[in-house]
mmCIF file of C-alpha atoms in Angstrom:
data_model
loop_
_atom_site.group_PDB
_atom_site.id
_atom_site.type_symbol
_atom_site.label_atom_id
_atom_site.label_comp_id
_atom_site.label_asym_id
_atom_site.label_seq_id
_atom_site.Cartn_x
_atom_site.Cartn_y
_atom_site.Cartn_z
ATOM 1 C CA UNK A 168 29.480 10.701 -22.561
ATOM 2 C CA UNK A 169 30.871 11.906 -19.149
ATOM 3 C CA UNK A 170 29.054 12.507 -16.661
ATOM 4 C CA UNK A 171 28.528 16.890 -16.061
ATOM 5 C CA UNK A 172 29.544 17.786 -13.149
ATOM 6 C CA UNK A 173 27.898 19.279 -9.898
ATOM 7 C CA UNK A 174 27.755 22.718 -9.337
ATOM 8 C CA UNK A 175 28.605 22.979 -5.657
ATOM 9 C CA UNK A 176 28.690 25.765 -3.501
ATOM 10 C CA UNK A 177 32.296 26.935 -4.191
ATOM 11 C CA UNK A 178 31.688 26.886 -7.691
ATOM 12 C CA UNK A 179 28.955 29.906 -6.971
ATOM 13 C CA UNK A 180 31.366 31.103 -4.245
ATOM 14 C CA UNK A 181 34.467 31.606 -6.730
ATOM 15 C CA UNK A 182 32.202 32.961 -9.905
ATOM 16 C CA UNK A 183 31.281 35.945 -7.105
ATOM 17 C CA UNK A 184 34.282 35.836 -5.420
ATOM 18 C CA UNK A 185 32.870 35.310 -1.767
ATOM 19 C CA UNK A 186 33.269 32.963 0.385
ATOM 20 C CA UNK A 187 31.369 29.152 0.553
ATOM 21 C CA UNK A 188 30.192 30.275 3.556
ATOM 22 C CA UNK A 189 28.816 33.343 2.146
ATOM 23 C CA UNK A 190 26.890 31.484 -0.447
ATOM 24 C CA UNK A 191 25.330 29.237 1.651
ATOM 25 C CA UNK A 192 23.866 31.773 3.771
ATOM 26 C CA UNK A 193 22.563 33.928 1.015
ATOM 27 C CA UNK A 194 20.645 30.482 0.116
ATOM 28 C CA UNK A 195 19.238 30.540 2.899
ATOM 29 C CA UNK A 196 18.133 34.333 3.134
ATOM 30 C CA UNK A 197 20.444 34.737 6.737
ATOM 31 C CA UNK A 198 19.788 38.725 7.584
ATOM 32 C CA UNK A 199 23.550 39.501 7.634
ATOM 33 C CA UNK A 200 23.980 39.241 3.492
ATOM 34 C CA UNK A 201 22.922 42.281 1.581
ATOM 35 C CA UNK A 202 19.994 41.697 -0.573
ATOM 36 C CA UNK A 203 22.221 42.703 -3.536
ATOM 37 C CA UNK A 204 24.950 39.843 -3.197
ATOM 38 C CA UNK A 205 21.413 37.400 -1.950
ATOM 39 C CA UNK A 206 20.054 38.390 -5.472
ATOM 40 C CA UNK A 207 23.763 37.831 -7.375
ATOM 41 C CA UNK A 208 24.115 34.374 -5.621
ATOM 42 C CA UNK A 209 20.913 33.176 -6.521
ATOM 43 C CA UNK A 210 21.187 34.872 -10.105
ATOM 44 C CA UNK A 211 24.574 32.553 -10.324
ATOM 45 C CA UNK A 212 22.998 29.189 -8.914
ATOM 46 C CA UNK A 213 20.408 29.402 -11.549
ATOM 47 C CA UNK A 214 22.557 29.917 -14.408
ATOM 48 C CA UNK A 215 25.380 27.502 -13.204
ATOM 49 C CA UNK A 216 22.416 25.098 -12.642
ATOM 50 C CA UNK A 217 22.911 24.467 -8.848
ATOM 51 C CA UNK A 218 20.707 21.485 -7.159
ATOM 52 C CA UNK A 219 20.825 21.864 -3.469
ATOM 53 C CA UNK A 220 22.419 18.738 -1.878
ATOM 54 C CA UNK A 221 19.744 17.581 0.252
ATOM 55 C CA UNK A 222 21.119 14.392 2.101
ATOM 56 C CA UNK A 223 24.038 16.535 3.262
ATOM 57 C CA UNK A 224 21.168 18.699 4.136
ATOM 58 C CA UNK A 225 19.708 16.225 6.148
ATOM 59 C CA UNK A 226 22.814 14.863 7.747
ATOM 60 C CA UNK A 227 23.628 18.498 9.140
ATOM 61 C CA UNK A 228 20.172 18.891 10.670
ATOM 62 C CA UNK A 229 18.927 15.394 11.296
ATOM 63 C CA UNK A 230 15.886 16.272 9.752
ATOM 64 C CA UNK A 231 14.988 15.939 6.211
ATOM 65 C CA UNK A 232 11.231 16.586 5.419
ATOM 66 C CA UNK A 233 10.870 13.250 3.787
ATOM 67 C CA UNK A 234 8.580 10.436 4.233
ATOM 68 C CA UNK A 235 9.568 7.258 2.681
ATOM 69 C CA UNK A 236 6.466 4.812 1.629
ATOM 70 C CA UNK A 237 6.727 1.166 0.177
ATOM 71 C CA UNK A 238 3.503 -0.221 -1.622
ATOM 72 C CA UNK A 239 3.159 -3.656 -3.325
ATOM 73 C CA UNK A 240 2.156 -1.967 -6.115
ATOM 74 C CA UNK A 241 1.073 1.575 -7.765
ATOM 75 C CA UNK A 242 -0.968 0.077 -10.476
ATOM 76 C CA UNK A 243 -3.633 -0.419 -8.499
ATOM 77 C CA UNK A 244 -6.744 2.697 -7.561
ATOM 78 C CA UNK A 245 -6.768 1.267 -3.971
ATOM 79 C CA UNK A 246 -2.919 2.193 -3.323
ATOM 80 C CA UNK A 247 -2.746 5.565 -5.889
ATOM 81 C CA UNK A 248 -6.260 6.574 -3.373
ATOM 82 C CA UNK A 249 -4.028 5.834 -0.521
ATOM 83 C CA UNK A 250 -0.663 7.470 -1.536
ATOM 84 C CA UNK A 251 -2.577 10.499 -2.922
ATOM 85 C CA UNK A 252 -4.175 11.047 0.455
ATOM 86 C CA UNK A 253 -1.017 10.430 2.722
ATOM 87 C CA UNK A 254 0.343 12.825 0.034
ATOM 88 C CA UNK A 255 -2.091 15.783 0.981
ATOM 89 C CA UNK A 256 -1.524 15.807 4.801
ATOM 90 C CA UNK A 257 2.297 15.157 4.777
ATOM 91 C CA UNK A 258 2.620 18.125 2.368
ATOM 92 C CA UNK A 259 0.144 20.646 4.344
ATOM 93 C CA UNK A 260 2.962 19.800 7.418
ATOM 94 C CA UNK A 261 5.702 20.205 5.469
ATOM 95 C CA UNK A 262 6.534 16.723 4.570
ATOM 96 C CA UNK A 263 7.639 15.101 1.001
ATOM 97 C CA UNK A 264 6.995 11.887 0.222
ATOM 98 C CA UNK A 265 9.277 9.223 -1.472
ATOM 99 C CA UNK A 266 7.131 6.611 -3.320
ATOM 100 C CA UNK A 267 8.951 3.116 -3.836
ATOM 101 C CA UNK A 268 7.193 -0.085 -5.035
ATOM 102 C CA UNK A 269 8.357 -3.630 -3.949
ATOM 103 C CA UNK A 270 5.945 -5.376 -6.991
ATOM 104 C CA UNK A 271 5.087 -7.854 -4.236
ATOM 105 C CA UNK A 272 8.851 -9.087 -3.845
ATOM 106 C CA UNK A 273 10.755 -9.539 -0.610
ATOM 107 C CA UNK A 274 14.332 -8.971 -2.242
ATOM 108 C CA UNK A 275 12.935 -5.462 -3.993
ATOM 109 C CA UNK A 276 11.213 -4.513 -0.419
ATOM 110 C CA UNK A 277 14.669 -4.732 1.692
ATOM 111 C CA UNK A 278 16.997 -2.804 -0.573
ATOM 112 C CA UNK A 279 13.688 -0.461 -0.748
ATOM 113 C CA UNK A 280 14.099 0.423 3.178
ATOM 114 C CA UNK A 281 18.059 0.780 2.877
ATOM 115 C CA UNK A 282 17.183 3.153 0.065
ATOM 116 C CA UNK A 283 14.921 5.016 2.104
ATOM 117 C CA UNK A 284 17.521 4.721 5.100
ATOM 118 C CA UNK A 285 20.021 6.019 3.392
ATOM 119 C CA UNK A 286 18.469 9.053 1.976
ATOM 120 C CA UNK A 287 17.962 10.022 5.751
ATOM 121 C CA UNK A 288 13.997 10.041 5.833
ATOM 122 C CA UNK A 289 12.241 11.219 9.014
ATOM 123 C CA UNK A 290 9.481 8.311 8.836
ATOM 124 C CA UNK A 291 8.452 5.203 6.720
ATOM 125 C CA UNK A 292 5.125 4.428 6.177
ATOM 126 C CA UNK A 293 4.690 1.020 4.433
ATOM 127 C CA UNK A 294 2.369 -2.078 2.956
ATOM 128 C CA UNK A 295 4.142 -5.192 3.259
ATOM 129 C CA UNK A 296 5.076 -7.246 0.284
ATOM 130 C CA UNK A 297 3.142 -10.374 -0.468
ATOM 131 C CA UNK A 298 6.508 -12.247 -0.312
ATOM 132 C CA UNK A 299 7.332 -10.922 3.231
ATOM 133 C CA UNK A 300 7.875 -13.124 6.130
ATOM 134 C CA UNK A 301 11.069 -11.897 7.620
ATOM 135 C CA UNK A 302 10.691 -8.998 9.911
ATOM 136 C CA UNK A 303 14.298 -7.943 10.407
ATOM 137 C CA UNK A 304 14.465 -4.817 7.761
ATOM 138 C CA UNK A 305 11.933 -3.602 9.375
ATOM 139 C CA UNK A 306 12.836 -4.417 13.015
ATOM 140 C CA UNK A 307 15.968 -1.969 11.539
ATOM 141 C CA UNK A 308 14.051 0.944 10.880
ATOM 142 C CA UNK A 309 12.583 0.856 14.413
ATOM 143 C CA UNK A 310 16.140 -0.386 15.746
ATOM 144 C CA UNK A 311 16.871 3.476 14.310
ATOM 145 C CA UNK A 312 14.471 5.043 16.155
ATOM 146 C CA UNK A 313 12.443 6.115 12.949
ATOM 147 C CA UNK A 314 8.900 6.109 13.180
ATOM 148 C CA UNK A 315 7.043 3.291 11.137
ATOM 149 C CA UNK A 316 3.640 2.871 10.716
ATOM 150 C CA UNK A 317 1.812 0.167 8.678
ATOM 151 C CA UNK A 318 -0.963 -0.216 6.105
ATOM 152 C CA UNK A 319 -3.145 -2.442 4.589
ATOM 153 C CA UNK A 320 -0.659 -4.985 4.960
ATOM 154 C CA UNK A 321 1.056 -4.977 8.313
ATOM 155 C CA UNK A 322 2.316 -7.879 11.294
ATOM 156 C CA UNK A 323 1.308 -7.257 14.823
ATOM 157 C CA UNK A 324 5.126 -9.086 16.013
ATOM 158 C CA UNK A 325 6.353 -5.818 15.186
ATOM 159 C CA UNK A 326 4.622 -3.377 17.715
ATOM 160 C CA UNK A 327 3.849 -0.626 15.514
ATOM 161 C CA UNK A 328 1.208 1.748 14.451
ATOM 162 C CA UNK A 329 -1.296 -0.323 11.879
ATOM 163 C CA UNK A 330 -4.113 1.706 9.719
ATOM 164 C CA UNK A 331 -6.591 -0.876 7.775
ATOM 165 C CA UNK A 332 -9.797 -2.565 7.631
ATOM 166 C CA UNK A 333 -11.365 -5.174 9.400
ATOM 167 C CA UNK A 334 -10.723 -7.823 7.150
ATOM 168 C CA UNK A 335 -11.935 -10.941 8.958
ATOM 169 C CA UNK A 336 -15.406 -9.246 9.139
ATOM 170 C CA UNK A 337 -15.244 -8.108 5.676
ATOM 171 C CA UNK A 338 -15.025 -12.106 4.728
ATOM 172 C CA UNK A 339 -17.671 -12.661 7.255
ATOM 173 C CA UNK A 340 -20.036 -10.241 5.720
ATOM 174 C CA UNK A 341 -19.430 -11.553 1.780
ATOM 175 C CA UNK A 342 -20.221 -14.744 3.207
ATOM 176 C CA UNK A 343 -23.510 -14.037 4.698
ATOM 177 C CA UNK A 344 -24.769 -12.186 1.737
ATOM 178 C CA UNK A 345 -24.246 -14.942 -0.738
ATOM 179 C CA UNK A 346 -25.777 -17.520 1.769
ATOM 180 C CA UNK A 347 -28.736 -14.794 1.477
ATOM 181 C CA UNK A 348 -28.637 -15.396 -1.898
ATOM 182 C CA UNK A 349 -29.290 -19.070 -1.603
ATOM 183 C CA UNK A 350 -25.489 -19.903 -2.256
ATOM 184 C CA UNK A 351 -24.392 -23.721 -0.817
ATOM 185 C CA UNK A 352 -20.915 -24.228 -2.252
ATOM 186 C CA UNK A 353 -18.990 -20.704 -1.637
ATOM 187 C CA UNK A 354 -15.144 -21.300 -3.191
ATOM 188 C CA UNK A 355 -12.637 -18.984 -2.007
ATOM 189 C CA UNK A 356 -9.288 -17.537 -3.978
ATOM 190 C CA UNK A 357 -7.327 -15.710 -1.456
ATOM 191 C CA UNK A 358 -3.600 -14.456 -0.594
ATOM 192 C CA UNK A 359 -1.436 -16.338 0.955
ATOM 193 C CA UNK A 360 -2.152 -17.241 4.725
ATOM 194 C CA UNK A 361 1.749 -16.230 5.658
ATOM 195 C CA UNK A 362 0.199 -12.655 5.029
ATOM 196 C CA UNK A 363 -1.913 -11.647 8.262
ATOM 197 C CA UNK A 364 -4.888 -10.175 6.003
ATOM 198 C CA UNK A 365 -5.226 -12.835 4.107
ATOM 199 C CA UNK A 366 -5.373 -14.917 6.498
ATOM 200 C CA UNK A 367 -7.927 -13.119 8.301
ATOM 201 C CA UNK A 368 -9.743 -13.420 5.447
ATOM 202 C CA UNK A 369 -9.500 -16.933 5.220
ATOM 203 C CA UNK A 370 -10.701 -17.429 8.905
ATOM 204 C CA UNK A 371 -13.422 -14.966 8.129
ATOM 205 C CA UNK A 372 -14.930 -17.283 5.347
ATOM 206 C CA UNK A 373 -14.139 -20.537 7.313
ATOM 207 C CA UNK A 374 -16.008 -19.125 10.661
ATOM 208 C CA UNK A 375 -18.842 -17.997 8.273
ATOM 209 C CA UNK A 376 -19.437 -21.103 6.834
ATOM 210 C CA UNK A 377 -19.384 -23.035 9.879
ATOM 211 C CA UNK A 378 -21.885 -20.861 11.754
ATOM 212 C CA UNK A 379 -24.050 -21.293 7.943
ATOM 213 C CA UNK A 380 -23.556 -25.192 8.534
ATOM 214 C CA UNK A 381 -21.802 -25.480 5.053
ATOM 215 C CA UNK A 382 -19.237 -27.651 4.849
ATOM 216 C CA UNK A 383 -15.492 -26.825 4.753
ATOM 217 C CA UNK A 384 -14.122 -28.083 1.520
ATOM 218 C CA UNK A 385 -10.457 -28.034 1.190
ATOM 219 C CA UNK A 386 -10.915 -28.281 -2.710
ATOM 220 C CA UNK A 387 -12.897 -24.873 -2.546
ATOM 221 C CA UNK A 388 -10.150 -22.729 -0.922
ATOM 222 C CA UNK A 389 -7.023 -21.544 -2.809
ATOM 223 C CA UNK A 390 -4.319 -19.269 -1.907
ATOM 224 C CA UNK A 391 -2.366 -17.401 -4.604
ATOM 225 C CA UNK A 392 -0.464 -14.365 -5.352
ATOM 226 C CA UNK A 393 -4.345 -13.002 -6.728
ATOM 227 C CA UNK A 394 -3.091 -11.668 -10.273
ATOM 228 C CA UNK A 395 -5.839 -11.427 -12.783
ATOM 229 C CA UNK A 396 -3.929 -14.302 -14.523
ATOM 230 C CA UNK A 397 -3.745 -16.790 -11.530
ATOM 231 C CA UNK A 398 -7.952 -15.511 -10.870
ATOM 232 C CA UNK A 399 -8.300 -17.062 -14.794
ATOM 233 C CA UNK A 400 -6.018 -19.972 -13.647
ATOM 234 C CA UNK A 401 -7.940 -20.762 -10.202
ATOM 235 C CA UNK A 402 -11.255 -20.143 -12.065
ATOM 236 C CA UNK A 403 -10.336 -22.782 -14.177
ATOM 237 C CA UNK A 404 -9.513 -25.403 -11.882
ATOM 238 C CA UNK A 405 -12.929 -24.844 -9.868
ATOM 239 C CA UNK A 406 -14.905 -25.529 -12.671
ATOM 240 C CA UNK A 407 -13.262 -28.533 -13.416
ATOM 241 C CA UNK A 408 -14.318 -29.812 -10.250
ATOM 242 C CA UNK A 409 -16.830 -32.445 -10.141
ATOM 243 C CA UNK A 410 -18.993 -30.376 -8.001
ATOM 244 C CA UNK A 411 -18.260 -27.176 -9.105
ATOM 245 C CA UNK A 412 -19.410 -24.017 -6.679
ATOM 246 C CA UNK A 413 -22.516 -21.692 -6.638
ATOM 247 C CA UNK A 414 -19.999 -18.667 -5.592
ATOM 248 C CA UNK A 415 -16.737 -17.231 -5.869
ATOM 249 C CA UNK A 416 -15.233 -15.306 -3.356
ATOM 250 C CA UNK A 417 -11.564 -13.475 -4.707
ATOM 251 C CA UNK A 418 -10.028 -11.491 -2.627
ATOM 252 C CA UNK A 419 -8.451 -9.290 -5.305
ATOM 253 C CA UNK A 420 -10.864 -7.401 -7.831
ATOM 254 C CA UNK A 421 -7.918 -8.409 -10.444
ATOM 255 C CA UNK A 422 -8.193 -11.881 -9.658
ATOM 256 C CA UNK A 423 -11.895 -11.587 -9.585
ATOM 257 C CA UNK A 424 -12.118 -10.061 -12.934
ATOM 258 C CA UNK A 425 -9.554 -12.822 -14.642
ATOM 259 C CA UNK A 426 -12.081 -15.276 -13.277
ATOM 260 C CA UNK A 427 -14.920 -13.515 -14.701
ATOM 261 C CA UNK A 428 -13.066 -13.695 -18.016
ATOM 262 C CA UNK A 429 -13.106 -17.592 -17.466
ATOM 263 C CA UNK A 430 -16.593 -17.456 -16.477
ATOM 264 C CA UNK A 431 -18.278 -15.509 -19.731
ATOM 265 C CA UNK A 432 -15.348 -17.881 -21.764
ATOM 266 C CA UNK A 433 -17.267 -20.764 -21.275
ATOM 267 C CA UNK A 434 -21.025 -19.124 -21.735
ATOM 268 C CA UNK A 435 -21.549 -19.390 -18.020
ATOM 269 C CA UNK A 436 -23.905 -16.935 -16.480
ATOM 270 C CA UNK A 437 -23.359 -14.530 -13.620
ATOM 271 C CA UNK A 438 -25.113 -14.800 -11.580
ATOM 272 C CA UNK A 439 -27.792 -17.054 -12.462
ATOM 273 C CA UNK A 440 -25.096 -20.277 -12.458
ATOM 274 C CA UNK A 441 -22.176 -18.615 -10.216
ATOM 275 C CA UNK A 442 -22.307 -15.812 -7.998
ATOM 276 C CA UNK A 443 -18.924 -13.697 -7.868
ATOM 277 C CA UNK A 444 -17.337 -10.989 -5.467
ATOM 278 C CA UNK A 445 -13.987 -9.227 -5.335
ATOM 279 C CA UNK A 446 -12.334 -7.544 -3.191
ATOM 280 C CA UNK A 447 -11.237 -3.091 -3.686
ATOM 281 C CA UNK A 448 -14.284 -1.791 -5.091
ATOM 282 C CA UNK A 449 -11.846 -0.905 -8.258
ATOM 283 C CA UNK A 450 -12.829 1.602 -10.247
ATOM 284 C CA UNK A 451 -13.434 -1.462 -13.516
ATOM 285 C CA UNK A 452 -15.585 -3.152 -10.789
ATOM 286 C CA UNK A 453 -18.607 -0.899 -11.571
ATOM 287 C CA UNK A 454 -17.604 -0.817 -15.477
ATOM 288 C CA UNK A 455 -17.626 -4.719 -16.922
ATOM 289 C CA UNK A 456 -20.687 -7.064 -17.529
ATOM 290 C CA UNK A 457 -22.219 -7.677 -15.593
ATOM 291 C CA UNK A 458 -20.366 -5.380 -12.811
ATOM 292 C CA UNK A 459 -18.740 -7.247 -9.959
ATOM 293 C CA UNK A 460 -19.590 -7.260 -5.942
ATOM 294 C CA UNK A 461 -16.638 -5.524 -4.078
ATOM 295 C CA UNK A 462 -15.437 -4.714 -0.660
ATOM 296 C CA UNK A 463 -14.847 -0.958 -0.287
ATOM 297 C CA UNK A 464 -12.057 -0.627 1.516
ATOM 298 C CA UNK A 465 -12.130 3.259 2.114
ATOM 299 C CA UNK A 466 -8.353 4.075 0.799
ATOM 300 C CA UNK A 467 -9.107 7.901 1.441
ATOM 301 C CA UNK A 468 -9.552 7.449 5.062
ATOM 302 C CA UNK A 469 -6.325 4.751 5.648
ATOM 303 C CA UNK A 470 -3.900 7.688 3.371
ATOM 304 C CA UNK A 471 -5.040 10.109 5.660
ATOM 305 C CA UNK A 472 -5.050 8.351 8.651
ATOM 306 C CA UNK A 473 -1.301 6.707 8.428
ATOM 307 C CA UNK A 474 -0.201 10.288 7.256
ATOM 308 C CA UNK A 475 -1.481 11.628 10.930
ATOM 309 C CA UNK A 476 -0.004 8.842 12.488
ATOM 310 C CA UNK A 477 3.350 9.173 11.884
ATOM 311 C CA UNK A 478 2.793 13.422 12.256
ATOM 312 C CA UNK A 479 1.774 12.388 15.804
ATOM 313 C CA UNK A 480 5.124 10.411 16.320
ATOM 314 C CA UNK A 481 6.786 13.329 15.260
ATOM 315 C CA UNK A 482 5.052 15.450 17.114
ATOM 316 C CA UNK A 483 5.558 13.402 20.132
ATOM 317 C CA UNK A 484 8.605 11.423 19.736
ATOM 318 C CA UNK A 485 8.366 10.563 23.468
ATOM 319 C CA UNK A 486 6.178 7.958 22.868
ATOM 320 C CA UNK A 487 7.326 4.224 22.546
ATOM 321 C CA UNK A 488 6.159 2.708 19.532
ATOM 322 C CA UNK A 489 3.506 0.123 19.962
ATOM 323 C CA UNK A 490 1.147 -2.211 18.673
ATOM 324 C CA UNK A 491 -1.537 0.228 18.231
ATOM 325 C CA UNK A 492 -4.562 -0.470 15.517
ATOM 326 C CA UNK A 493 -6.673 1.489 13.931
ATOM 327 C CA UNK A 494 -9.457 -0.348 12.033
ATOM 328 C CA UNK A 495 -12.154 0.990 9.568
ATOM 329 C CA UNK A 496 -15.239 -1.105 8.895
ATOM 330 C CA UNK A 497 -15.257 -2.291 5.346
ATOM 331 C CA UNK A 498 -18.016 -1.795 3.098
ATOM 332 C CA UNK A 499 -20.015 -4.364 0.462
ATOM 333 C CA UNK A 500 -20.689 -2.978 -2.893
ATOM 334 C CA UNK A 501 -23.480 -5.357 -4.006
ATOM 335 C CA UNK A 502 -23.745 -5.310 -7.811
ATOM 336 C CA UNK A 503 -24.656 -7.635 -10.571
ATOM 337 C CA UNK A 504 -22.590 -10.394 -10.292
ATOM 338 C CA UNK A 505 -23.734 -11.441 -6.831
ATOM 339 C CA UNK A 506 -27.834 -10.414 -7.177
#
């Protein structure tokens, strides 16, 4: 079936005979249309089914009221927290938001941003994709002069705005608590250390251990994309180990509860035989048996934070973009699986 076409503005302008010009400034309520031919243009739009064309829009005024944001994912509470805070402040200052997902892929990410380029957006705010190493799509955005501001996920190389939490003391901190707990052999499933966060996290639990006197165990630490699947997976192989560890660390509640699957699989307890903590305070966290240890990562605060951010480039476009952090202290949620 073909495609219906667009109702433009001379469509409106030859049903009323008027001119295009006419139209368009009865759309936009300009004081020298009478309010009888404002009412007959706008009586005509509706029934001819115009849709404002809003990238021409934006091309005419170099402004469009749109905030593009990239996210690994959407299925997750810690990123729908996030977006549906950024969401709040943009739109109480005018501001849409565009929500794209790169599931975790590089590829996906980079024709994200010429998506977002293309529609003419005033800002991107963005998490970067597990997958990410290259900088140069988003050295583009900033090559344009459009603010970008970081999340979660960010690198300092690229001198911009960064909202998260301080994840190598958040690994510090799980650390310490299960060496409270007695714990000797802590294993660790993280991200991958080309990701700054995850690597922080990894130096986090390495510096922790050393200042415990545990040994560093190479067979103990695992990086992986942190799927519940792979957290069933890594489970797997620790407990295959000869000397199997007293504690899991995941940094991915996901992960975390794939292992715990293993775990209660093979009739082992938790935590009497293996302590466990994740990492996102998920809302399933506080739900399964026995509930699982988590890192709160305060999503509210990082939506609302990034969301000022890039108001305050706008607001000040002056400024030269810079490395400049802003980092929340994380929070343990100790429950069951790590008493």
């Amino acid at each position: 079936m073909a495609n219906k076409k667009r109702t433009t503005l001379k469509d409106i302008a030859n049903a009323l005979n008027i001119s295009p010009a006419a139209v368009s400034k009865a759309m936009h309520d300009d004081s020298r249309i009478s309010d009888k031919t404002k009412k007959a243009v706008k009586r005509i739009a509706k029934e001819l089914d115009y849709q404002p064309n809003h990238l021409a829009s934006a091309l005419r005024k170099g402004k469009s009221n749109l905030v593009g944001v990239i996210v690994p994912r959407t299925n997750s509470n810690f990123f729908s927290s996030v977006l549906e805070n950024m969401e709040v402040v943009l739109n109480k200052a005018g501001y849409n938001i565009i929500i794209t997902q790169s599931n975790e892929s590089f590829e996906k990410e980079c024709k994200n941003i010429d998506t977002l380029l293309f529609t003419q957006v005033d800002g991107i705010i963005a998490s970067m994709a597990n997958e990410t190493v290259d900088l140069s799509h988003y050295e583009k955005i900033k090559s344009k002069g459009i603010p970008l501001i970081l999340f979660d996920r960010g690198e300092n190389d690229l001198n911009v705005d960064y909202v998260g939490i301080n994840d190598y003391d958040s690994s510090h901190m799980i650390v310490e608590h299960l060496v409270e707990k007695g714990c000797k052999r802590i294993a660790h499933i993280g991200g991958y250390r080309r990701t700054r966060i995850f690597n922080n996290r990894i130096r986090g639990y390495v510096d922790a251990l050393k200042e415990n006197n545990l040994p560093i165990d190479d067979s103990l630490i695992i990086e992986s994309s942190l799927t519940l699947e792979d957290g069933r997976r890594e489970m797997q192989q620790l407990l295959q180990l000869k000397n199997r560890p007293d504690a899991v660390y995941i940094a991915s509640d996901y992960a975390a509860l794939g292992a715990l699957q293993i775990l209660n699989e093979n009739n082992i307890n938790v935590p009497e035989d293996i302590r466990l903590i994740g990492f996102g305070n998920e809302p399933f966290t506080s739900l399964v048996t026995p509930s699982i240890s988590s890192i709160k990562q305060h999503s509210k605060d990082i939506g609302r934070l990034a969301a000022e951010t890039f108001l305050k480039r706008v607001d000040e476009p002056e400024l030269k973009q810079s490395l400049n952090k802003i980092i929340l202290n994380a929070e343990l949620i100790i429950r069951d699986s790590s008493k």
